Amino acid sequence: MGDSCSDPCNGSTVLAASYARAARQSAEAAQRAYCALQNARIGATGPTGATGATGITGATGTGSTGSTGLTGATGLTGSTGLDGATGATGAGTTGATGVVGPQGATGATGVAGVIGTTGSTGAIGLTGTTGATGATGLFGSTGATGIGATGATGVQGATGIAGQSATFYNYQADANTVSGVPTTGHLYWNNASQVASTSITLSHIDALGNDIDVFFPLFKTGDTFVIQDQNNSNNFQTWKISATPTIVLNSYISIPSTLVTSAGTGTTGFANNHQLIFAIVSSGLVGATGSTGATGVAGGLGSTGATGIQGSTGATGIQGVQGSTGSTGATGIGTQGATGSTGATGVTGASGATGVTPANIVLSDITGLTGATQLTNIVQITLAGYLSIGTPNVNTLYVIVG
């Protein structure tokens, strides 16, 4: 197919020869397709034929992949243009400072005048009267009373003579009565359980017909009485009068009582109408009062009461009259020393040549401005540095930083 191609196609083949192998193969394939298109004869389109049967799929072809073509060389980078030359900085020398003239000699100091004598001190004013004394403070509270040991107990009085039964009386037990007026010749308990009784009542007529009403007032609190079997002393009840008896004249006496001890039928209870002995035993006489014990040791002295409140200070006395001021001493006289002559003025130094204005100086142009002042300097300075300047220059602009 390459032999039937026209010259332009052959020219493409020649141009593709400068590429790598892979690029050359692609170019050749494109060239053949192009040449085939040029040489083809395109006629009228015929009727569409019947679709042919699908052919058997051919075996997959095998072949090695072509190697990758070489990468073309990178073109050279153009050179950078040269920098423009920096302009030269203007130069100018500062004029030299003129020589300072010598300092003139200081004139001699005049002689000091004589100091006048000091005036005499004025008389001391009279002392004011002393203020009245403040009122006396309140007395402190009295200290606590000392505690002394209790005196020894007095000697016990002699024991009184043992009481004796004035007499005994014959009665019969009334075991069926617990209240009311007793029958003649009988006594009764206020509880069916005799030993649990709290009161015993006697008729004023005993079993022998004796009227003993006159003896009832002798019965007193603390006395002891015994109720006993007439025939057997092992059967008894002993009682103690616990309160003042109640006496109904010519009738009976009711005695508040507390059981002390009992035995035999005295414990189980005497039978009704049993013959009894009622014996009253009076308390012994009270012994004489013992002598008074010695007085106890006196208690220690109580602590001192708190100090009374301090009275207020009296008013301050009137200030004494101020003494007159002494006369002022005379002023000393002395001649003023002559002023020294002024030293000659030094020769002014020659003016320095005007320097070239540096490029970084901002000129202060006040042309045409009324009341304006031309600045001669602009500086950048810290606040601390600015504050340390004694007198800032009125023609300098200070830019505070930091």
PDB file of C-alpha atoms in Angstrom, residues 9-303:
ATOM      1  CA  CYS A   9       2.113  10.920   1.929  1.00  0.00           C
ATOM      2  CA  ASN A  10       5.693   9.940   1.254  1.00  0.00           C
ATOM      3  CA  GLY A  11       6.652  13.333   2.617  1.00  0.00           C
ATOM      4  CA  SER A  12       4.801  12.498   5.872  1.00  0.00           C
ATOM      5  CA  THR A  13       6.770   9.288   6.145  1.00  0.00           C
ATOM      6  CA  VAL A  14       9.995  11.212   5.806  1.00  0.00           C
ATOM      7  CA  LEU A  15       8.892  13.748   8.461  1.00  0.00           C
ATOM      8  CA  ALA A  16       7.867  10.942  10.928  1.00  0.00           C
ATOM      9  CA  ALA A  17      11.348   9.434  10.728  1.00  0.00           C
ATOM     10  CA  SER A  18      12.604  11.988  13.286  1.00  0.00           C
ATOM     11  CA  TYR A  19      10.460  10.592  16.118  1.00  0.00           C
ATOM     12  CA  ALA A  20      11.126   7.560  18.276  1.00  0.00           C
ATOM     13  CA  ARG A  21      10.086   4.117  17.092  1.00  0.00           C
ATOM     14  CA  ALA A  22       6.662   4.118  18.810  1.00  0.00           C
ATOM     15  CA  ALA A  23       5.748   7.492  17.365  1.00  0.00           C
ATOM     16  CA  ARG A  24       6.983   6.356  13.920  1.00  0.00           C
ATOM     17  CA  GLN A  25       4.712   3.284  13.951  1.00  0.00           C
ATOM     18  CA  SER A  26       1.658   5.402  14.790  1.00  0.00           C
ATOM     19  CA  ALA A  27       2.513   7.863  12.047  1.00  0.00           C
ATOM     20  CA  GLU A  28       2.895   5.104   9.461  1.00  0.00           C
ATOM     21  CA  ALA A  29      -0.492   3.640  10.359  1.00  0.00           C
ATOM     22  CA  ALA A  30      -2.109   7.055  10.032  1.00  0.00           C
ATOM     23  CA  GLN A  31      -0.307   7.558   6.698  1.00  0.00           C
ATOM     24  CA  ARG A  32      -1.603   4.301   5.234  1.00  0.00           C
ATOM     25  CA  ALA A  33      -5.154   5.132   6.280  1.00  0.00           C
ATOM     26  CA  TYR A  34      -4.856   8.541   4.678  1.00  0.00           C
ATOM     27  CA  CYS A  35      -3.426   7.130   1.424  1.00  0.00           C
ATOM     28  CA  ALA A  36      -6.192   4.526   1.232  1.00  0.00           C
ATOM     29  CA  LEU A  37      -8.763   7.294   1.571  1.00  0.00           C
ATOM     30  CA  GLN A  38      -7.124   9.271  -1.282  1.00  0.00           C
ATOM     31  CA  ASN A  39      -6.952   6.320  -3.654  1.00  0.00           C
ATOM     32  CA  ALA A  40     -10.457   4.971  -3.033  1.00  0.00           C
ATOM     33  CA  ARG A  41     -13.162   5.398  -5.603  1.00  0.00           C
ATOM     34  CA  ILE A  42     -16.392   6.345  -3.911  1.00  0.00           C
ATOM     35  CA  GLY A  43     -19.492   5.184  -5.953  1.00  0.00           C
ATOM     36  CA  ALA A  44     -23.183   5.384  -5.232  1.00  0.00           C
ATOM     37  CA  THR A  45     -24.319   3.546  -2.209  1.00  0.00           C
ATOM     38  CA  GLY A  46     -25.768   0.161  -3.101  1.00  0.00           C
ATOM     39  CA  PRO A  47     -28.588  -1.583  -1.318  1.00  0.00           C
ATOM     40  CA  THR A  48     -27.807  -3.011   2.030  1.00  0.00           C
ATOM     41  CA  GLY A  49     -27.012  -6.667   1.768  1.00  0.00           C
ATOM     42  CA  ALA A  50     -28.257  -9.280   4.102  1.00  0.00           C
ATOM     43  CA  THR A  51     -26.355  -9.614   7.244  1.00  0.00           C
ATOM     44  CA  GLY A  52     -23.911 -12.402   6.956  1.00  0.00           C
ATOM     45  CA  ALA A  53     -23.543 -15.045   9.566  1.00  0.00           C
ATOM     46  CA  THR A  54     -21.239 -14.217  12.339  1.00  0.00           C
ATOM     47  CA  GLY A  55     -17.900 -15.657  11.634  1.00  0.00           C
ATOM     48  CA  ILE A  56     -15.969 -17.754  14.026  1.00  0.00           C
ATOM     49  CA  THR A  57     -13.993 -15.662  16.375  1.00  0.00           C
ATOM     50  CA  GLY A  58     -10.413 -15.865  15.447  1.00  0.00           C
ATOM     51  CA  ALA A  59      -7.727 -16.780  17.893  1.00  0.00           C
ATOM     52  CA  THR A  60      -6.305 -13.954  19.882  1.00  0.00           C
ATOM     53  CA  GLY A  61      -3.148 -12.780  18.291  1.00  0.00           C
ATOM     54  CA  THR A  62       0.064 -12.735  20.308  1.00  0.00           C
ATOM     55  CA  GLY A  63       2.793 -10.288  19.960  1.00  0.00           C
ATOM     56  CA  SER A  64       5.209  -8.307  22.146  1.00  0.00           C
ATOM     57  CA  THR A  65       4.452  -4.724  23.014  1.00  0.00           C
ATOM     58  CA  GLY A  66       6.747  -2.298  21.314  1.00  0.00           C
ATOM     59  CA  SER A  67       9.268  -0.454  23.501  1.00  0.00           C
ATOM     60  CA  THR A  68       8.521   3.085  24.595  1.00  0.00           C
ATOM     61  CA  GLY A  69      10.032   5.763  22.402  1.00  0.00           C
ATOM     62  CA  LEU A  70      12.805   8.094  23.703  1.00  0.00           C
ATOM     63  CA  THR A  71      11.789  11.389  25.316  1.00  0.00           C
ATOM     64  CA  GLY A  72      12.833  14.404  23.302  1.00  0.00           C
ATOM     65  CA  ALA A  73      15.536  16.683  24.796  1.00  0.00           C
ATOM     66  CA  THR A  74      14.377  19.816  26.770  1.00  0.00           C
ATOM     67  CA  GLY A  75      15.045  23.128  25.065  1.00  0.00           C
ATOM     68  CA  LEU A  76      17.578  25.618  26.661  1.00  0.00           C
ATOM     69  CA  THR A  77      16.221  28.280  29.150  1.00  0.00           C
ATOM     70  CA  GLY A  78      16.676  31.871  28.043  1.00  0.00           C
ATOM     71  CA  SER A  79      19.188  33.970  30.108  1.00  0.00           C
ATOM     72  CA  THR A  80      17.905  36.488  32.727  1.00  0.00           C
ATOM     73  CA  GLY A  81      18.187  40.149  31.827  1.00  0.00           C
ATOM     74  CA  LEU A  82      20.855  42.224  33.649  1.00  0.00           C
ATOM     75  CA  ASP A  83      19.774  44.435  36.657  1.00  0.00           C
ATOM     76  CA  GLY A  84      19.891  48.150  36.137  1.00  0.00           C
ATOM     77  CA  ALA A  85      22.810  49.906  37.883  1.00  0.00           C
ATOM     78  CA  THR A  86      22.043  51.599  41.289  1.00  0.00           C
ATOM     79  CA  GLY A  87      22.316  55.369  41.255  1.00  0.00           C
ATOM     80  CA  ALA A  88      25.258  56.835  43.176  1.00  0.00           C
ATOM     81  CA  THR A  89      24.503  58.394  46.627  1.00  0.00           C
ATOM     82  CA  GLY A  90      25.177  62.116  46.849  1.00  0.00           C
ATOM     83  CA  ALA A  91      28.110  63.003  49.125  1.00  0.00           C
ATOM     84  CA  GLY A  92      28.767  66.212  51.096  1.00  0.00           C
ATOM     85  CA  THR A  93      31.055  67.044  54.053  1.00  0.00           C
ATOM     86  CA  THR A  94      29.793  68.801  57.171  1.00  0.00           C
ATOM     87  CA  GLY A  95      31.533  72.044  57.955  1.00  0.00           C
ATOM     88  CA  ALA A  96      33.909  72.016  60.961  1.00  0.00           C
ATOM     89  CA  THR A  97      32.644  73.542  64.231  1.00  0.00           C
ATOM     90  CA  GLY A  98      34.250  76.851  65.173  1.00  0.00           C
ATOM     91  CA  VAL A  99      36.654  77.031  68.143  1.00  0.00           C
ATOM     92  CA  VAL A 100      34.960  78.062  71.431  1.00  0.00           C
ATOM     93  CA  GLY A 101      36.454  81.162  72.999  1.00  0.00           C
ATOM     94  CA  PRO A 102      38.035  80.899  76.485  1.00  0.00           C
ATOM     95  CA  GLN A 103      35.802  81.401  79.576  1.00  0.00           C
ATOM     96  CA  GLY A 104      36.203  84.757  81.259  1.00  0.00           C
ATOM     97  CA  ALA A 105      37.537  84.730  84.836  1.00  0.00           C
ATOM     98  CA  THR A 106      34.876  84.837  87.611  1.00  0.00           C
ATOM     99  CA  GLY A 107      34.917  87.983  89.744  1.00  0.00           C
ATOM    100  CA  ALA A 108      35.889  87.653  93.405  1.00  0.00           C
ATOM    101  CA  THR A 109      33.032  87.118  95.917  1.00  0.00           C
ATOM    102  CA  GLY A 110      32.271  90.095  98.149  1.00  0.00           C
ATOM    103  CA  VAL A 111      32.833  89.876 101.892  1.00  0.00           C
ATOM    104  CA  ALA A 112      29.758  88.601 103.798  1.00  0.00           C
ATOM    105  CA  GLY A 113      28.067  91.173 106.032  1.00  0.00           C
ATOM    106  CA  VAL A 114      28.109  90.741 109.804  1.00  0.00           C
ATOM    107  CA  ILE A 115      25.109  88.712 111.100  1.00  0.00           C
ATOM    108  CA  GLY A 116      22.867  90.709 113.419  1.00  0.00           C
ATOM    109  CA  THR A 117      22.382  89.528 117.008  1.00  0.00           C
ATOM    110  CA  THR A 118      19.392  87.309 117.710  1.00  0.00           C
ATOM    111  CA  GLY A 119      16.472  88.997 119.475  1.00  0.00           C
ATOM    112  CA  SER A 120      15.726  87.961 123.055  1.00  0.00           C
ATOM    113  CA  THR A 121      13.145  85.194 123.553  1.00  0.00           C
ATOM    114  CA  GLY A 122       9.688  86.355 124.594  1.00  0.00           C
ATOM    115  CA  ALA A 123       8.438  85.570 128.086  1.00  0.00           C
ATOM    116  CA  ILE A 124       6.743  82.156 128.556  1.00  0.00           C
ATOM    117  CA  GLY A 125       2.940  82.362 128.730  1.00  0.00           C
ATOM    118  CA  LEU A 126       1.101  81.508 131.941  1.00  0.00           C
ATOM    119  CA  THR A 127       0.240  77.839 132.470  1.00  0.00           C
ATOM    120  CA  GLY A 128      -3.455  77.076 132.110  1.00  0.00           C
ATOM    121  CA  THR A 129      -5.384  75.843 135.153  1.00  0.00           C
ATOM    122  CA  THR A 130      -5.585  72.061 135.636  1.00  0.00           C
ATOM    123  CA  GLY A 131      -8.832  70.460 134.454  1.00  0.00           C
ATOM    124  CA  ALA A 132     -11.246  69.025 136.988  1.00  0.00           C
ATOM    125  CA  THR A 133     -10.597  65.401 138.029  1.00  0.00           C
ATOM    126  CA  GLY A 134     -12.831  62.844 136.327  1.00  0.00           C
ATOM    127  CA  ALA A 135     -15.489  61.025 138.330  1.00  0.00           C
ATOM    128  CA  THR A 136     -14.351  57.921 140.232  1.00  0.00           C
ATOM    129  CA  GLY A 137     -14.927  54.655 138.353  1.00  0.00           C
ATOM    130  CA  LEU A 138     -17.561  52.180 139.504  1.00  0.00           C
ATOM    131  CA  PHE A 139     -16.504  49.712 142.206  1.00  0.00           C
ATOM    132  CA  GLY A 140     -15.682  46.236 141.011  1.00  0.00           C
ATOM    133  CA  SER A 141     -18.052  43.415 141.979  1.00  0.00           C
ATOM    134  CA  THR A 142     -17.401  41.706 145.330  1.00  0.00           C
ATOM    135  CA  GLY A 143     -15.236  38.613 145.163  1.00  0.00           C
ATOM    136  CA  ALA A 144     -16.856  35.207 145.641  1.00  0.00           C
ATOM    137  CA  THR A 145     -17.327  34.072 149.249  1.00  0.00           C
ATOM    138  CA  GLY A 146     -14.627  31.681 150.422  1.00  0.00           C
ATOM    139  CA  ILE A 147     -15.716  28.115 151.103  1.00  0.00           C
ATOM    140  CA  GLY A 148     -14.724  26.838 154.560  1.00  0.00           C
ATOM    141  CA  ALA A 149     -14.744  23.253 155.789  1.00  0.00           C
ATOM    142  CA  THR A 150     -17.919  22.220 157.628  1.00  0.00           C
ATOM    143  CA  GLY A 151     -17.564  22.119 161.400  1.00  0.00           C
ATOM    144  CA  ALA A 152     -17.388  18.755 163.141  1.00  0.00           C
ATOM    145  CA  THR A 153     -20.728  17.149 164.062  1.00  0.00           C
ATOM    146  CA  GLY A 154     -21.782  17.742 167.636  1.00  0.00           C
ATOM    147  CA  VAL A 155     -21.704  14.914 170.175  1.00  0.00           C
ATOM    148  CA  GLN A 156     -24.742  12.634 169.925  1.00  0.00           C
ATOM    149  CA  GLY A 157     -27.147  13.183 172.797  1.00  0.00           C
ATOM    150  CA  ALA A 158     -27.747  10.305 175.200  1.00  0.00           C
ATOM    151  CA  THR A 159     -30.351   7.782 174.127  1.00  0.00           C
ATOM    152  CA  GLY A 160     -33.680   8.324 175.777  1.00  0.00           C
ATOM    153  CA  ILE A 161     -35.096   5.803 178.189  1.00  0.00           C
ATOM    154  CA  ALA A 162     -36.748   2.948 176.412  1.00  0.00           C
ATOM    155  CA  GLY A 163     -40.516   3.397 176.226  1.00  0.00           C
ATOM    156  CA  GLN A 164     -42.692   1.022 178.132  1.00  0.00           C
ATOM    157  CA  SER A 165     -46.192  -0.153 177.561  1.00  0.00           C
ATOM    158  CA  ALA A 166     -48.395   1.835 179.839  1.00  0.00           C
ATOM    159  CA  THR A 167     -50.749  -1.086 179.736  1.00  0.00           C
ATOM    160  CA  PHE A 168     -52.350  -3.622 177.484  1.00  0.00           C
ATOM    161  CA  TYR A 169     -55.981  -4.074 176.656  1.00  0.00           C
ATOM    162  CA  ASN A 170     -58.154  -7.098 175.909  1.00  0.00           C
ATOM    163  CA  TYR A 171     -60.031  -7.189 172.604  1.00  0.00           C
ATOM    164  CA  GLN A 172     -61.706  -9.665 170.286  1.00  0.00           C
ATOM    165  CA  ALA A 173     -60.943  -9.907 166.591  1.00  0.00           C
ATOM    166  CA  ASP A 174     -63.664  -8.789 164.157  1.00  0.00           C
ATOM    167  CA  ALA A 175     -62.497 -10.570 160.998  1.00  0.00           C
ATOM    168  CA  ASN A 176     -65.676  -9.745 159.054  1.00  0.00           C
ATOM    169  CA  THR A 177     -65.604  -5.918 159.245  1.00  0.00           C
ATOM    170  CA  VAL A 178     -63.260  -3.550 157.312  1.00  0.00           C
ATOM    171  CA  SER A 179     -64.952  -0.162 157.902  1.00  0.00           C
ATOM    172  CA  GLY A 180     -67.463   1.726 160.038  1.00  0.00           C
ATOM    173  CA  VAL A 181     -67.894   1.842 163.844  1.00  0.00           C
ATOM    174  CA  PRO A 182     -66.530  -1.239 165.637  1.00  0.00           C
ATOM    175  CA  THR A 183     -68.770  -3.212 167.989  1.00  0.00           C
ATOM    176  CA  THR A 184     -68.051  -3.012 171.721  1.00  0.00           C
ATOM    177  CA  GLY A 185     -64.967  -4.982 172.820  1.00  0.00           C
ATOM    178  CA  HIS A 186     -63.751  -5.529 169.172  1.00  0.00           C
ATOM    179  CA  LEU A 187     -61.082  -4.218 166.791  1.00  0.00           C
ATOM    180  CA  TYR A 188     -60.911  -4.664 163.010  1.00  0.00           C
ATOM    181  CA  TRP A 189     -58.486  -4.231 160.056  1.00  0.00           C
ATOM    182  CA  ASN A 190     -59.377  -2.221 156.920  1.00  0.00           C
ATOM    183  CA  ASN A 191     -58.346  -5.125 154.678  1.00  0.00           C
ATOM    184  CA  ALA A 192     -59.597  -8.728 154.610  1.00  0.00           C
ATOM    185  CA  SER A 193     -55.923  -9.721 154.441  1.00  0.00           C
ATOM    186  CA  GLN A 194     -54.995  -8.397 157.871  1.00  0.00           C
ATOM    187  CA  VAL A 195     -51.243  -7.983 157.247  1.00  0.00           C
ATOM    188  CA  ALA A 196     -52.032  -5.863 154.146  1.00  0.00           C
ATOM    189  CA  SER A 197     -54.039  -3.325 156.134  1.00  0.00           C
ATOM    190  CA  THR A 198     -53.126   0.359 156.442  1.00  0.00           C
ATOM    191  CA  SER A 199     -55.434   1.219 159.346  1.00  0.00           C
ATOM    192  CA  ILE A 200     -56.712  -0.566 162.494  1.00  0.00           C
ATOM    193  CA  THR A 201     -59.784   0.612 164.386  1.00  0.00           C
ATOM    194  CA  LEU A 202     -60.562  -0.074 168.111  1.00  0.00           C
ATOM    195  CA  SER A 203     -63.764   0.418 170.118  1.00  0.00           C
ATOM    196  CA  HIS A 204     -63.353   2.740 173.113  1.00  0.00           C
ATOM    197  CA  ILE A 205     -64.771  -0.155 175.274  1.00  0.00           C
ATOM    198  CA  ASP A 206     -62.436  -3.172 175.534  1.00  0.00           C
ATOM    199  CA  ALA A 207     -63.500  -6.816 175.903  1.00  0.00           C
ATOM    200  CA  LEU A 208     -63.507  -6.489 179.706  1.00  0.00           C
ATOM    201  CA  GLY A 209     -65.885  -3.536 179.577  1.00  0.00           C
ATOM    202  CA  ASN A 210     -63.225  -0.918 180.387  1.00  0.00           C
ATOM    203  CA  ASP A 211     -63.666   2.492 178.775  1.00  0.00           C
ATOM    204  CA  ILE A 212     -60.135   3.487 177.598  1.00  0.00           C
ATOM    205  CA  ASP A 213     -61.202   6.514 175.599  1.00  0.00           C
ATOM    206  CA  VAL A 214     -59.098   8.754 177.894  1.00  0.00           C
ATOM    207  CA  PHE A 215     -55.867   6.998 176.773  1.00  0.00           C
ATOM    208  CA  PHE A 216     -56.414   7.367 173.010  1.00  0.00           C
ATOM    209  CA  PRO A 217     -54.889  10.890 172.847  1.00  0.00           C
ATOM    210  CA  LEU A 218     -51.584   9.379 174.107  1.00  0.00           C
ATOM    211  CA  PHE A 219     -51.223   7.379 170.898  1.00  0.00           C
ATOM    212  CA  LYS A 220     -48.858   9.330 168.553  1.00  0.00           C
ATOM    213  CA  THR A 221     -47.017   8.953 165.274  1.00  0.00           C
ATOM    214  CA  GLY A 222     -43.964   6.703 165.644  1.00  0.00           C
ATOM    215  CA  ASP A 223     -45.370   4.612 168.518  1.00  0.00           C
ATOM    216  CA  THR A 224     -45.388   0.841 168.156  1.00  0.00           C
ATOM    217  CA  PHE A 225     -48.235  -1.491 169.143  1.00  0.00           C
ATOM    218  CA  VAL A 226     -48.600  -5.273 169.201  1.00  0.00           C
ATOM    219  CA  ILE A 227     -51.702  -7.381 168.591  1.00  0.00           C
ATOM    220  CA  GLN A 228     -51.150 -10.838 170.121  1.00  0.00           C
ATOM    221  CA  ASP A 229     -53.010 -14.076 170.680  1.00  0.00           C
ATOM    222  CA  GLN A 230     -53.944 -14.129 174.419  1.00  0.00           C
ATOM    223  CA  ASN A 231     -53.125 -17.833 174.608  1.00  0.00           C
ATOM    224  CA  ASN A 232     -49.947 -18.017 172.448  1.00  0.00           C
ATOM    225  CA  SER A 233     -47.304 -15.294 172.163  1.00  0.00           C
ATOM    226  CA  ASN A 234     -45.981 -16.883 168.923  1.00  0.00           C
ATOM    227  CA  ASN A 235     -49.030 -15.578 167.125  1.00  0.00           C
ATOM    228  CA  PHE A 236     -48.681 -11.784 166.753  1.00  0.00           C
ATOM    229  CA  GLN A 237     -48.587  -8.716 164.600  1.00  0.00           C
ATOM    230  CA  THR A 238     -46.289  -5.696 165.264  1.00  0.00           C
ATOM    231  CA  TRP A 239     -47.356  -2.342 163.809  1.00  0.00           C
ATOM    232  CA  LYS A 240     -46.022   1.224 163.753  1.00  0.00           C
ATOM    233  CA  ILE A 241     -48.291   4.291 163.817  1.00  0.00           C
ATOM    234  CA  SER A 242     -47.624   6.054 160.504  1.00  0.00           C
ATOM    235  CA  ALA A 243     -49.784   9.184 160.995  1.00  0.00           C
ATOM    236  CA  THR A 244     -51.881  10.958 163.616  1.00  0.00           C
ATOM    237  CA  PRO A 245     -54.779   8.702 164.710  1.00  0.00           C
ATOM    238  CA  THR A 246     -58.412   9.777 164.189  1.00  0.00           C
ATOM    239  CA  ILE A 247     -60.334   9.812 167.483  1.00  0.00           C
ATOM    240  CA  VAL A 248     -64.129   9.909 167.769  1.00  0.00           C
ATOM    241  CA  LEU A 249     -64.803  10.556 171.465  1.00  0.00           C
ATOM    242  CA  ASN A 250     -66.781   7.894 173.301  1.00  0.00           C
ATOM    243  CA  SER A 251     -66.822   5.800 170.133  1.00  0.00           C
ATOM    244  CA  TYR A 252     -63.534   4.596 168.564  1.00  0.00           C
ATOM    245  CA  ILE A 253     -60.004   5.367 167.448  1.00  0.00           C
ATOM    246  CA  SER A 254     -58.749   4.699 163.872  1.00  0.00           C
ATOM    247  CA  ILE A 255     -54.964   4.289 163.783  1.00  0.00           C
ATOM    248  CA  PRO A 256     -53.008   4.665 160.476  1.00  0.00           C
ATOM    249  CA  SER A 257     -50.491   1.796 160.652  1.00  0.00           C
ATOM    250  CA  THR A 258     -47.627   0.075 158.844  1.00  0.00           C
ATOM    251  CA  LEU A 259     -46.871  -3.603 159.495  1.00  0.00           C
ATOM    252  CA  VAL A 260     -43.412  -4.153 160.996  1.00  0.00           C
ATOM    253  CA  THR A 261     -43.461  -7.937 161.449  1.00  0.00           C
ATOM    254  CA  SER A 262     -45.808 -10.858 162.115  1.00  0.00           C
ATOM    255  CA  ALA A 263     -45.782 -14.568 162.961  1.00  0.00           C
ATOM    256  CA  GLY A 264     -48.084 -17.605 163.263  1.00  0.00           C
ATOM    257  CA  THR A 265     -51.750 -16.853 162.923  1.00  0.00           C
ATOM    258  CA  GLY A 266     -50.790 -13.205 163.095  1.00  0.00           C
ATOM    259  CA  THR A 267     -49.521 -13.666 159.499  1.00  0.00           C
ATOM    260  CA  THR A 268     -52.357 -15.859 158.230  1.00  0.00           C
ATOM    261  CA  GLY A 269     -54.985 -13.777 160.053  1.00  0.00           C
ATOM    262  CA  PHE A 270     -56.660 -14.051 163.414  1.00  0.00           C
ATOM    263  CA  ALA A 271     -60.037 -15.822 163.467  1.00  0.00           C
ATOM    264  CA  ASN A 272     -63.247 -13.910 164.081  1.00  0.00           C
ATOM    265  CA  ASN A 273     -63.972 -13.252 167.810  1.00  0.00           C
ATOM    266  CA  HIS A 274     -60.519 -14.652 168.770  1.00  0.00           C
ATOM    267  CA  GLN A 275     -59.284 -13.292 172.149  1.00  0.00           C
ATOM    268  CA  LEU A 276     -56.456 -10.777 171.639  1.00  0.00           C
ATOM    269  CA  ILE A 277     -54.120  -8.519 173.635  1.00  0.00           C
ATOM    270  CA  PHE A 278     -53.552  -4.959 172.318  1.00  0.00           C
ATOM    271  CA  ALA A 279     -50.318  -3.536 173.848  1.00  0.00           C
ATOM    272  CA  ILE A 280     -49.161   0.038 173.061  1.00  0.00           C
ATOM    273  CA  VAL A 281     -45.410   0.828 173.294  1.00  0.00           C
ATOM    274  CA  SER A 282     -44.641   4.559 173.391  1.00  0.00           C
ATOM    275  CA  SER A 283     -41.477   5.957 171.797  1.00  0.00           C
ATOM    276  CA  GLY A 284     -38.542   6.725 174.140  1.00  0.00           C
ATOM    277  CA  LEU A 285     -37.783  10.266 175.294  1.00  0.00           C
ATOM    278  CA  VAL A 286     -35.708  12.330 172.887  1.00  0.00           C
ATOM    279  CA  GLY A 287     -32.111  12.779 174.087  1.00  0.00           C
ATOM    280  CA  ALA A 288     -30.687  16.214 174.773  1.00  0.00           C
ATOM    281  CA  THR A 289     -29.315  18.083 171.785  1.00  0.00           C
ATOM    282  CA  GLY A 290     -25.589  17.529 171.363  1.00  0.00           C
ATOM    283  CA  SER A 291     -23.207  20.452 171.736  1.00  0.00           C
ATOM    284  CA  THR A 292     -22.555  22.550 168.646  1.00  0.00           C
ATOM    285  CA  GLY A 293     -19.565  21.428 166.598  1.00  0.00           C
ATOM    286  CA  ALA A 294     -16.503  23.626 166.269  1.00  0.00           C
ATOM    287  CA  THR A 295     -16.656  26.336 163.619  1.00  0.00           C
ATOM    288  CA  GLY A 296     -15.155  25.250 160.329  1.00  0.00           C
ATOM    289  CA  VAL A 297     -11.985  26.809 158.973  1.00  0.00           C
ATOM    290  CA  ALA A 298     -12.703  30.103 157.224  1.00  0.00           C
ATOM    291  CA  GLY A 299     -12.716  29.872 153.451  1.00  0.00           C
ATOM    292  CA  GLY A 300      -9.992  31.563 151.441  1.00  0.00           C
ATOM    293  CA  LEU A 301     -10.400  35.224 150.548  1.00  0.00           C
ATOM    294  CA  GLY A 302     -12.470  35.681 147.419  1.00  0.00           C
ATOM    295  CA  SER A 303     -10.767  37.047 144.323  1.00  0.00           C
TER     296      SER A 303
END
